[in-house]
């Protein structure tokens, strides 16, 4: 007869060393049986004792938390995605089949707020205003790149709000209260602008769309808040702006259209008293206008040669150049016979128009005055028009003389885009015969919600003008090469108002709930108290459960074949487990006999594996800190019933329920909101 040791291994028998895989499998199985499954079963029993159910889960408080999460996600994410998605190009472009238009975006007056915007505002209102306006600009601009992916982005001035006020090394602020803000402050504002717009330029990628030469961002056009206006422009401030953003006077050929940018805030000094005294302000723009037509022609020649695969410039003639001619010598230019591309004028300050010229139905702040029944729209509407006036460091429109000079010197202007007004305005200037039918000017809305408009916006432009080798439109109509779309952005103030309305509804519902609970109309689930972990009696225990427990023990520790003289606990009945004495916890046999493992006869009386008593130390029996606690799976568990929570009635119960439920909703909603804001 084969004998076995206390672990069930045959004595004297030869056996191969067990591999790592079976050992790992046995260890994992034991861990599941005696660690994971009891823990899960215990949690399940606790939930059963707490009457856990779907009804308990979907309480009013939990429902309000869920509603707040949905509304906050909508206000911080959904409204931005929906607004930009509604402006998708294919939803409004109307070109011939097979067209591949160039897509362009005009951004006006981001006007980053700073100490100049709201002087005297206390902390923390100003920092919060900075945070939320920058966050709004970053969110909308990033979605332009990811959802619309424009080929070109033009900024139309007023990049900063107080840029003209910050001193340089050679200039000081015109206002005494701003002289403490120097050049370093302006550099910090430049970095702030870059973090919002330059940094997120590539959020959608950097590669050109198929059929397009590349992507481009141009932000060199200055506004009156960047430089000042007319005689208020300081050359040092303008030089600093040009050094970081580029010259405000420039010409770009894009998609067979010529874009002419004019530093109109500096040019306006020409129309004021004693212009000779400030010639250094207006002279650069004036000289640029004098050469605008010739420069346009040269750039068109270069563009057409590049499209044909030729060099932009003809070959340099081999001749001797005298030293005195070097200062005036120029590169040779092509003398090709070309047709002028449609010209688009860009200026921060809108062109002159007669007082009362209406801006059209898309103007938000002052919509058109309703005409009499059966009459066409009013031709003179002061309410809907841009006011023709000016003040300190600003002028709503350019002077009549400067506007006429620009139209004549640039020539063939079909469209003009401007900023400054913060609201949308569309006007056809029929007084200027440029391009035959007048100049259609669109004043672009501000992109910032802090500039007096509830619905900020940008203007999308689609350009399609296929030409022959001489620049003539293949369609035969150069007046139909541009399509525009006003893209409105979310109402941030309206979002905040909706948050406030929801908070009011939440407060009222929770107060009503607390009142109904206090008067006893609505009952709440009783507080759950823990009973003793080790039961003193278990009459309902079935023999099947006992045998299942026995089998789990046999799976892990095989039964020894030799009986032992002692057991670890005594039991008068199978289902009655009594507390052991100190003597009963000590080993009754020597370790070399079996470490006190129960015999086969004793296993019928003991239904739990001894591994649950691991870590027991009899010396702690009389310790006050450990009274009423036992070690189960290495963790200290209380065997005492917790004290029932103090019962509240009347006003105390009302205040407790109102306060605790409101706190739960606020904390859960606030954590979610902070995460949404932190993630941008």
XYZ file of C-alpha atoms in Angstrom:
680
model
C 0.000 0.000 0.000
C 1.376 3.374 -1.029
C 1.707 5.921 1.733
C 1.434 9.652 1.281
C 2.757 12.611 3.168
C 0.603 15.385 4.586
C 0.484 17.118 1.174
C -0.832 14.028 -0.661
C 2.475 13.183 -2.378
C 3.365 9.449 -2.409
C 6.323 8.645 -0.204
C 9.255 6.977 -1.850
C 7.887 7.242 -5.342
C 10.037 8.730 -8.093
C 8.507 11.711 -9.871
C 9.699 14.239 -12.435
C 10.221 17.793 -11.289
C 7.033 19.736 -12.006
C 7.426 22.316 -14.775
C 6.864 26.050 -14.444
C 3.679 26.007 -16.524
C 1.747 23.569 -14.263
C 2.999 25.419 -11.197
C 1.871 28.749 -12.603
C -1.510 27.256 -13.537
C -2.007 25.847 -10.049
C -1.013 29.163 -8.478
C -3.385 31.132 -10.711
C -6.213 28.689 -9.999
C -5.651 28.918 -6.266
C -5.494 32.718 -6.447
C -8.832 32.776 -8.239
C -10.505 30.305 -5.873
C -9.328 31.823 -2.599
C -8.778 35.487 -3.441
C -10.746 36.706 -6.433
C -13.943 34.671 -6.136
C -14.490 35.296 -2.406
C -13.879 39.001 -2.929
C -16.385 39.207 -5.785
C -18.876 37.153 -3.842
C -18.461 39.440 -0.846
C -19.053 42.541 -2.916
C -22.110 40.967 -4.464
C -23.490 40.089 -1.050
C -22.951 43.672 0.128
C -24.864 44.998 -2.860
C -27.625 42.527 -2.168
C -27.822 43.681 1.436
C -27.963 47.291 0.191
C -30.959 46.419 -2.021
C -28.976 47.500 -5.085
C -31.194 47.854 -8.128
C -31.747 49.964 -11.229
C -34.235 52.000 -9.269
C -31.537 52.820 -6.733
C -29.079 53.696 -9.501
C -31.323 56.097 -11.413
C -32.042 58.534 -8.628
C -32.750 62.217 -9.174
C -29.231 63.152 -8.047
C -27.570 60.680 -10.422
C -29.837 61.796 -13.246
C -28.888 65.441 -12.689
C -25.189 64.537 -12.671
C -25.649 62.764 -16.010
C -27.574 65.750 -17.428
C -24.795 68.121 -16.353
C -22.162 65.938 -17.996
C -24.091 65.916 -21.261
C -24.779 69.669 -21.208
C -21.183 70.562 -20.328
C -19.848 68.348 -23.108
C -22.268 70.036 -25.505
C -21.276 73.550 -24.376
C -17.521 72.915 -24.408
C -17.286 70.611 -27.417
C -20.477 70.032 -29.346
C -21.420 73.626 -30.169
C -17.973 74.304 -31.643
C -17.948 71.164 -33.755
C -21.496 71.803 -34.952
C -20.903 75.466 -35.859
C -17.762 74.810 -37.895
C -19.146 71.637 -39.454
C -22.159 73.591 -40.754
C -19.750 75.723 -42.841
C -18.247 72.840 -44.773
C -17.209 73.925 -48.247
C -19.275 71.427 -50.175
C -22.449 72.680 -48.452
C -22.309 76.092 -50.143
C -19.772 76.016 -52.996
C -21.403 76.068 -56.432
C -18.785 75.480 -59.097
C -18.836 73.573 -62.339
C -18.227 69.841 -62.278
C -14.558 68.944 -61.832
C -13.569 72.288 -60.290
C -10.830 72.289 -57.645
C -11.183 75.725 -55.998
C -8.677 77.331 -53.683
C -10.176 77.711 -50.210
C -9.368 80.779 -48.176
C -10.322 82.002 -44.691
C -10.504 85.636 -43.495
C -10.037 86.232 -39.757
C -10.656 89.739 -38.398
C -10.058 91.404 -35.034
C -9.003 88.610 -32.674
C -7.914 91.580 -30.541
C -6.432 89.613 -27.638
C -7.712 91.295 -24.513
C -5.149 92.757 -22.121
C -4.928 95.496 -19.436
C -5.970 98.023 -22.100
C -9.299 96.251 -22.772
C -10.914 96.443 -19.349
C -8.814 98.834 -17.252
C -9.481 98.723 -13.543
C -11.167 95.329 -13.472
C -10.310 93.553 -10.209
C -8.692 90.173 -9.812
C -9.730 87.473 -10.706
C -12.177 88.818 -13.309
C -9.468 89.916 -15.745
C -7.481 86.637 -15.636
C -10.701 84.677 -16.174
C -11.599 86.918 -19.120
C -8.149 86.279 -20.638
C -8.533 82.538 -20.136
C -11.981 82.205 -21.672
C -11.419 84.477 -24.672
C -8.159 82.717 -25.513
C -9.836 79.342 -25.028
C -12.664 80.338 -27.380
C -10.225 81.543 -30.054
C -8.115 78.415 -29.747
C -11.086 76.078 -30.005
C -12.622 77.717 -33.049
C -9.328 78.233 -34.876
C -8.222 74.656 -34.250
C -11.495 73.340 -35.649
C -11.049 75.487 -38.747
C -7.839 73.594 -39.389
C -9.157 70.122 -38.615
C -12.655 70.367 -40.130
C -12.320 72.987 -42.908
C -8.573 72.765 -43.657
C -8.262 76.038 -45.609
C -5.434 76.496 -48.097
C -4.792 80.111 -47.046
C -5.623 82.151 -43.943
C -5.542 85.979 -43.957
C -5.744 88.100 -40.803
C -7.290 91.536 -41.289
C -5.652 93.458 -38.444
C -6.216 94.248 -34.763
C -4.330 91.182 -33.655
C -3.902 92.784 -30.219
C -6.061 95.182 -28.264
C -3.371 97.352 -26.680
C -0.460 96.725 -29.039
C -0.122 100.425 -29.861
C 0.237 101.276 -26.152
C 3.187 99.087 -25.234
C 6.409 101.070 -25.322
C 9.412 100.163 -27.431
C 13.057 101.018 -26.800
C 12.600 104.270 -28.702
C 8.960 105.134 -27.960
C 6.641 105.443 -24.976
C 2.911 104.920 -24.618
C 0.732 107.965 -25.440
C -1.150 107.329 -22.176
C 0.683 107.610 -18.873
C -1.088 104.682 -17.196
C 0.277 102.252 -19.791
C 3.918 103.361 -19.790
C 4.870 100.645 -17.316
C 4.088 98.063 -20.021
C 7.189 97.932 -22.163
C 8.665 95.924 -24.993
C 8.890 92.740 -22.916
C 5.134 92.815 -22.349
C 4.531 93.083 -26.103
C 6.815 90.080 -26.686
C 4.776 88.066 -24.204
C 1.602 89.055 -26.056
C 3.217 87.961 -29.332
C 3.948 84.552 -27.794
C 0.358 84.392 -26.612
C -0.871 85.096 -30.149
C 1.453 82.418 -31.488
C 0.229 79.836 -28.975
C -3.327 80.364 -30.209
C -2.889 80.735 -33.968
C 0.601 79.762 -35.144
C 0.839 76.696 -32.901
C -2.508 75.304 -34.089
C -2.000 76.089 -37.760
C -0.986 72.479 -38.407
C -3.675 70.771 -36.300
C -5.193 69.373 -39.489
C -1.844 68.771 -41.201
C 0.648 70.731 -43.293
C 0.389 69.020 -46.665
C -1.240 70.846 -49.552
C -4.540 69.570 -50.838
C -4.418 67.808 -54.217
C -4.073 70.345 -57.009
C -3.043 73.212 -54.689
C 0.480 74.668 -54.490
C 0.622 74.692 -50.683
C -0.772 76.191 -47.490
C -0.136 79.751 -46.373
C -0.858 81.941 -43.324
C -0.544 85.732 -43.684
C -0.951 87.994 -40.642
C 0.974 91.130 -41.649
C -1.976 93.530 -42.098
C -1.974 95.956 -39.115
C -4.974 97.503 -37.372
C -5.405 100.661 -35.368
C -5.130 98.692 -32.110
C -1.815 97.304 -33.334
C -0.215 100.584 -34.481
C -2.580 103.454 -33.677
C -4.346 105.573 -36.277
C -3.023 108.310 -38.597
C -0.906 110.771 -36.586
C -1.131 108.442 -33.595
C 1.051 105.832 -35.337
C 4.570 105.703 -33.897
C 7.254 104.533 -36.310
C 8.991 102.464 -33.623
C 5.750 100.602 -32.857
C 5.156 99.973 -36.559
C 8.709 98.749 -37.109
C 8.321 96.289 -34.252
C 5.067 94.957 -35.690
C 6.561 94.619 -39.189
C 9.642 92.862 -37.823
C 7.523 90.067 -36.321
C 4.574 89.848 -38.729
C 5.904 91.250 -42.013
C 5.342 94.427 -44.020
C 1.738 95.622 -43.970
C 1.950 96.630 -47.647
C 2.255 93.570 -49.870
C 0.895 91.822 -52.967
C 0.180 88.094 -53.153
C -0.932 86.121 -56.203
C -3.159 83.270 -54.998
C -5.302 81.015 -57.186
C -5.045 83.403 -60.185
C -6.225 86.345 -58.070
C -4.135 89.299 -56.937
C -4.417 90.211 -53.238
C -3.243 93.747 -52.423
C -2.806 94.514 -48.710
C -2.722 98.203 -47.645
C -1.545 99.645 -44.346
C -4.508 102.008 -44.284
C -4.024 103.116 -40.654
C -0.657 104.670 -41.552
C -1.888 106.035 -44.879
C -4.687 107.889 -43.057
C -2.116 110.348 -41.692
C -2.022 111.813 -45.207
C -5.581 113.090 -44.885
C -5.082 115.026 -41.639
C -3.743 118.482 -40.847
C -0.109 119.244 -41.721
C 0.667 115.869 -43.304
C 4.226 117.022 -44.097
C 5.071 116.867 -40.392
C 4.306 113.133 -40.272
C 5.528 112.133 -43.726
C 7.518 109.244 -42.247
C 4.189 107.685 -41.245
C 2.282 107.764 -44.543
C 5.169 107.826 -47.068
C 5.869 104.027 -47.227
C 2.253 103.196 -48.086
C 2.035 106.064 -50.564
C 5.130 104.864 -52.408
C 3.753 101.332 -52.437
C 0.550 102.532 -54.110
C 2.488 104.407 -56.776
C 4.103 101.170 -57.938
C 1.135 98.838 -57.272
C 0.009 98.361 -60.886
C 3.504 97.637 -62.154
C 4.190 95.270 -59.297
C 0.923 93.429 -59.943
C 1.850 92.936 -63.588
C 5.291 91.559 -62.773
C 3.910 89.101 -60.246
C 1.283 87.890 -62.738
C 3.995 87.345 -65.347
C 6.037 85.333 -62.851
C 3.011 83.239 -61.870
C 2.077 82.414 -65.470
C 5.671 81.501 -66.352
C 5.826 79.197 -63.327
C 2.561 77.520 -64.378
C 4.093 76.845 -67.790
C 7.251 75.388 -66.258
C 9.439 78.375 -67.183
C 11.856 80.331 -65.038
C 10.180 83.260 -63.249
C 12.782 85.672 -64.638
C 14.365 85.720 -68.089
C 18.087 85.205 -68.341
C 20.435 87.903 -67.070
C 22.062 89.779 -69.972
C 25.855 89.572 -70.067
C 26.947 93.184 -70.025
C 29.131 95.384 -67.924
C 27.366 97.411 -65.199
C 29.069 100.580 -64.097
C 29.536 101.175 -60.389
C 27.329 104.241 -60.375
C 24.495 102.177 -61.901
C 24.472 99.492 -59.222
C 22.178 101.429 -56.878
C 19.412 101.720 -59.504
C 19.925 98.528 -61.472
C 17.113 95.957 -61.386
C 16.670 92.343 -62.216
C 15.371 91.765 -65.736
C 11.653 91.107 -65.932
C 9.638 89.274 -68.525
C 7.856 91.364 -71.101
C 5.088 88.864 -71.730
C 1.691 90.100 -72.824
C -0.575 89.109 -69.932
C -4.096 89.837 -68.759
C -4.542 91.148 -65.246
C -5.963 88.798 -62.641
C -9.031 89.887 -60.608
C -7.786 92.119 -57.782
C -8.885 91.758 -54.145
C -8.107 94.644 -51.795
C -7.383 94.002 -48.107
C -7.586 96.880 -45.638
C -8.252 97.000 -41.918
C -10.346 100.186 -42.036
C -13.417 99.930 -44.346
C -13.632 102.080 -47.465
C -15.588 105.285 -47.458
C -19.318 105.189 -48.083
C -22.054 107.799 -47.753
C -23.596 108.045 -44.270
C -26.562 105.710 -43.859
C -25.413 103.171 -46.472
C -27.068 99.924 -45.293
C -24.955 96.869 -44.513
C -27.534 94.228 -45.353
C -29.517 91.567 -43.496
C -26.513 89.677 -42.056
C -25.551 92.520 -39.717
C -26.170 91.239 -36.187
C -26.157 94.265 -33.897
C -28.417 96.477 -35.981
C -30.470 94.536 -38.534
C -32.119 96.460 -41.391
C -35.075 98.686 -40.667
C -38.185 96.972 -42.089
C -39.370 98.898 -45.192
C -43.007 99.834 -45.740
C -45.216 97.047 -47.012
C -44.554 96.295 -50.664
C -41.446 98.534 -50.792
C -37.831 97.447 -51.551
C -35.174 97.608 -48.804
C -34.236 101.109 -47.705
C -31.339 102.755 -49.534
C -30.617 104.938 -46.512
C -30.662 103.217 -43.128
C -28.623 104.825 -40.350
C -29.559 102.027 -37.972
C -28.083 99.304 -40.198
C -25.062 101.276 -41.474
C -21.498 101.781 -40.268
C -21.394 105.216 -38.676
C -19.118 107.619 -40.542
C -17.203 109.126 -37.635
C -13.937 108.893 -35.744
C -12.253 109.566 -32.417
C -9.101 108.925 -30.418
C -6.933 106.470 -32.351
C -9.761 105.257 -34.578
C -11.901 106.132 -37.594
C -14.805 103.943 -38.705
C -14.153 104.404 -42.449
C -11.371 105.852 -44.568
C -11.715 109.342 -45.923
C -13.281 109.858 -49.329
C -10.004 111.115 -50.848
C -7.877 108.230 -49.592
C -10.448 105.664 -50.764
C -10.540 107.196 -54.250
C -6.728 107.268 -54.380
C -6.500 103.588 -53.434
C -9.092 102.569 -56.051
C -7.235 104.475 -58.763
C -3.671 103.414 -57.877
C -4.438 99.721 -57.350
C -6.897 99.370 -60.254
C -9.329 96.611 -61.249
C -10.542 96.005 -57.675
C -13.443 93.576 -57.759
C -13.635 92.662 -54.089
C -12.457 94.313 -50.873
C -12.305 92.755 -47.412
C -11.934 94.795 -44.242
C -12.265 94.510 -40.460
C -12.361 97.019 -37.592
C -16.170 97.220 -37.188
C -16.513 93.803 -35.440
C -19.858 93.190 -37.194
C -20.695 92.001 -40.683
C -21.343 94.519 -43.456
C -21.652 94.019 -47.211
C -21.675 97.052 -49.513
C -21.243 97.617 -53.265
C -19.297 100.846 -53.887
C -20.739 101.974 -57.204
C -19.033 105.357 -57.008
C -15.701 103.740 -57.892
C -15.548 102.465 -61.433
C -12.815 99.960 -60.564
C -13.427 96.675 -62.428
C -16.424 98.156 -64.211
C -19.231 97.257 -61.785
C -17.945 98.843 -58.610
C -16.212 97.330 -55.599
C -18.054 94.766 -53.510
C -16.734 95.157 -49.958
C -17.293 92.713 -47.094
C -16.456 93.820 -43.578
C -15.640 90.643 -41.663
C -16.988 89.938 -38.190
C -14.649 89.690 -35.223
C -13.661 86.153 -34.324
C -13.711 87.009 -30.600
C -16.821 86.841 -28.400
C -15.461 89.723 -26.280
C -15.809 92.323 -29.057
C -19.480 93.237 -28.686
C -21.078 90.589 -30.904
C -22.902 87.551 -29.527
C -22.196 85.487 -32.643
C -18.575 85.919 -33.779
C -17.671 84.807 -37.254
C -15.243 84.497 -40.121
C -15.670 84.700 -43.884
C -14.866 81.762 -46.132
C -13.828 82.455 -49.713
C -13.713 79.938 -52.549
C -11.576 80.931 -55.580
C -11.737 79.268 -59.005
C -10.243 81.009 -62.035
C -8.661 78.725 -64.637
C -6.743 80.804 -67.211
C -4.795 80.319 -70.417
C -1.106 81.082 -70.890
C -1.845 84.811 -71.141
C -3.986 84.959 -68.013
C -7.374 85.188 -69.742
C -10.194 83.388 -67.883
C -11.227 80.221 -69.682
C -14.789 80.762 -68.515
C -14.827 84.122 -70.286
C -16.217 85.910 -67.195
C -13.724 87.245 -64.672
C -16.526 88.570 -62.431
C -17.607 85.087 -61.318
C -14.429 83.689 -59.850
C -15.214 84.263 -56.143
C -17.806 82.784 -53.806
C -18.106 83.811 -50.151
C -19.784 82.451 -47.029
C -20.294 83.998 -43.583
C -19.511 81.318 -41.002
C -21.066 82.079 -37.619
C -19.463 80.765 -34.433
C -21.038 79.718 -31.099
C -22.688 82.199 -28.753
C -20.434 81.883 -25.698
C -22.535 84.220 -23.572
C -25.611 82.192 -24.492
C -23.807 79.021 -23.394
C -23.039 80.568 -19.993
C -26.674 81.628 -19.662
C -27.792 78.056 -20.386
C -25.440 76.811 -17.673
C -27.010 79.302 -15.276
C -30.535 78.247 -16.248
C -29.679 74.579 -15.741
C -28.190 75.367 -12.333
C -31.409 77.117 -11.357
C -33.484 74.111 -12.437
C -31.098 71.791 -10.589
C -31.349 73.834 -7.399
C -35.145 73.931 -7.500
C -35.444 70.172 -8.109
C -33.059 69.286 -5.289
C -34.772 71.661 -2.853
C -38.141 70.136 -3.769
C -36.715 66.637 -3.310
C -35.307 67.524 0.110
C -38.645 69.015 1.168
C -40.585 65.899 0.092
C -38.156 63.685 1.996
C -38.379 65.878 5.106
C -42.188 65.677 5.244
C -42.174 61.944 4.539
C -43.837 61.963 1.119
C -40.714 60.508 -0.517
C -38.736 57.791 1.239
C -35.063 57.080 0.810
C -33.208 53.773 1.135
C -32.117 52.999 4.720
C -28.479 53.261 5.624
C -26.618 49.974 5.172
C -24.892 48.630 8.298
C -22.393 45.814 8.266
C -23.126 42.729 10.382
C -20.529 40.432 11.938
C -18.173 39.074 9.338
C -18.068 35.657 10.999
C -21.623 34.311 11.576
C -22.371 32.592 14.901
C -25.114 30.481 13.366
C -25.941 29.488 9.873
C -28.965 27.224 10.007
C -29.871 27.880 6.389
C -26.590 26.610 5.094
C -27.237 23.714 2.759
C -25.226 20.550 2.533
C -24.604 21.334 -1.132
C -22.844 24.578 -0.264
C -20.848 22.731 2.389
C -19.739 20.075 -0.053
C -18.821 22.751 -2.619
C -16.633 24.440 -0.030
C -15.080 21.099 0.847
C -14.303 20.412 -2.806
C -12.558 23.807 -3.173
C -10.352 22.901 -0.244
C -9.483 19.491 -1.714
C -8.635 21.118 -5.061
C -5.940 23.170 -3.433
C -4.630 20.905 -0.563
C -4.942 17.127 -1.040
C -6.230 15.140 1.951
C -3.538 13.439 4.021
C -3.885 9.752 4.637
C -2.700 9.872 8.219
C -4.982 11.324 10.890
C -3.803 14.018 13.253
C -4.330 14.395 16.910
C -5.543 17.957 16.899
C -7.811 20.243 14.942
C -7.776 23.984 14.525
C -11.325 24.600 15.668
C -14.169 22.801 17.309
C -17.730 22.682 16.268
C -20.794 21.297 17.970
C -22.735 21.302 14.730
C -21.829 21.496 11.064
C -23.348 24.920 10.594
C -22.279 26.391 13.965
C -18.789 27.959 13.889
C -17.732 29.205 17.309
C -14.994 31.616 18.315
C -11.761 29.852 19.102
C -9.818 30.278 22.301
C -6.190 31.199 22.450
C -5.261 27.617 23.178
C -7.248 26.375 20.222
C -5.280 28.628 17.884
C -1.902 27.105 18.780
C -0.446 24.132 16.997
C -0.983 20.811 18.744
C 1.515 18.809 16.766
C 5.046 19.208 15.681
C 5.620 20.883 12.277
C 7.234 17.745 10.927
C 3.990 15.858 11.498
C 1.790 18.093 9.427
C 1.566 21.695 10.665
C -1.792 21.142 12.250
C -3.643 20.287 9.038
C -7.040 18.669 9.682
C -7.522 14.977 9.219
C -9.974 13.451 6.833
C -12.456 12.848 9.664
C -12.185 16.435 10.816
C -12.717 17.888 7.357
C -16.380 17.068 7.555
C -16.695 19.440 10.496
C -14.619 22.288 9.060
C -15.806 23.769 5.772
C -13.270 26.581 5.159
C -9.576 26.279 4.172
C -7.053 27.179 6.827
C -5.389 29.674 4.477
C -7.933 32.248 5.690
C -6.198 32.278 9.089
C -2.788 33.181 7.640
C -1.150 36.019 9.484
C -2.867 35.372 12.830
C -0.842 36.419 15.885
C -2.205 35.344 19.282
C -0.200 38.105 20.990
C -2.626 40.648 19.569
C -5.692 39.065 21.171
C -5.690 41.457 24.097
C -4.807 44.547 22.034
C -7.557 47.135 22.254
C -6.935 48.271 18.672
C -7.567 44.796 17.291
C -10.548 43.755 19.366
C -13.460 42.725 17.234
C -11.246 42.272 14.119
C -9.938 39.166 12.397
C -7.423 38.573 9.640
C -8.987 37.338 6.411
C -6.701 36.849 3.383
C -4.129 39.090 5.000
C -6.565 41.958 5.604
C -8.022 43.128 8.885
C -11.814 42.922 8.853
C -14.146 44.138 11.573
C -16.518 41.637 13.140
C -18.512 44.302 14.934
C -21.638 45.895 13.568
C -21.137 49.592 12.700
C -23.118 52.121 14.647
C -26.297 53.278 12.923
C -26.167 56.816 11.564
C -27.920 59.465 13.557
C -31.504 59.855 12.445
C -32.528 63.313 11.216
C -36.002 64.724 11.132
C -37.753 67.866 9.981
C -35.602 70.856 9.109
C -32.363 69.043 9.901
C -33.229 66.304 7.417
C -34.269 68.876 4.798
C -31.013 70.796 5.133
C -28.905 67.632 5.101
C -30.537 66.209 1.949
C -30.437 69.549 0.160
C -26.797 70.172 1.011
C -25.483 66.674 0.299
C -27.338 66.229 -3.004
C -26.350 69.673 -4.279
C -22.749 69.045 -3.295
C -22.725 65.758 -5.193
C -24.029 67.352 -8.394
C -21.675 70.352 -8.152
C -18.554 68.299 -7.443
C -19.211 65.753 -10.203
C -20.091 68.474 -12.719
C -17.157 70.677 -11.730
C -14.610 67.869 -12.117
C -15.932 67.109 -15.613
C -15.950 70.815 -16.540
C -12.362 71.324 -15.360
C -11.260 68.358 -17.448
C -13.007 69.748 -20.538
C -11.440 73.188 -20.061
C -8.011 71.750 -19.290
C -8.109 69.637 -22.438
C -9.083 72.721 -24.468
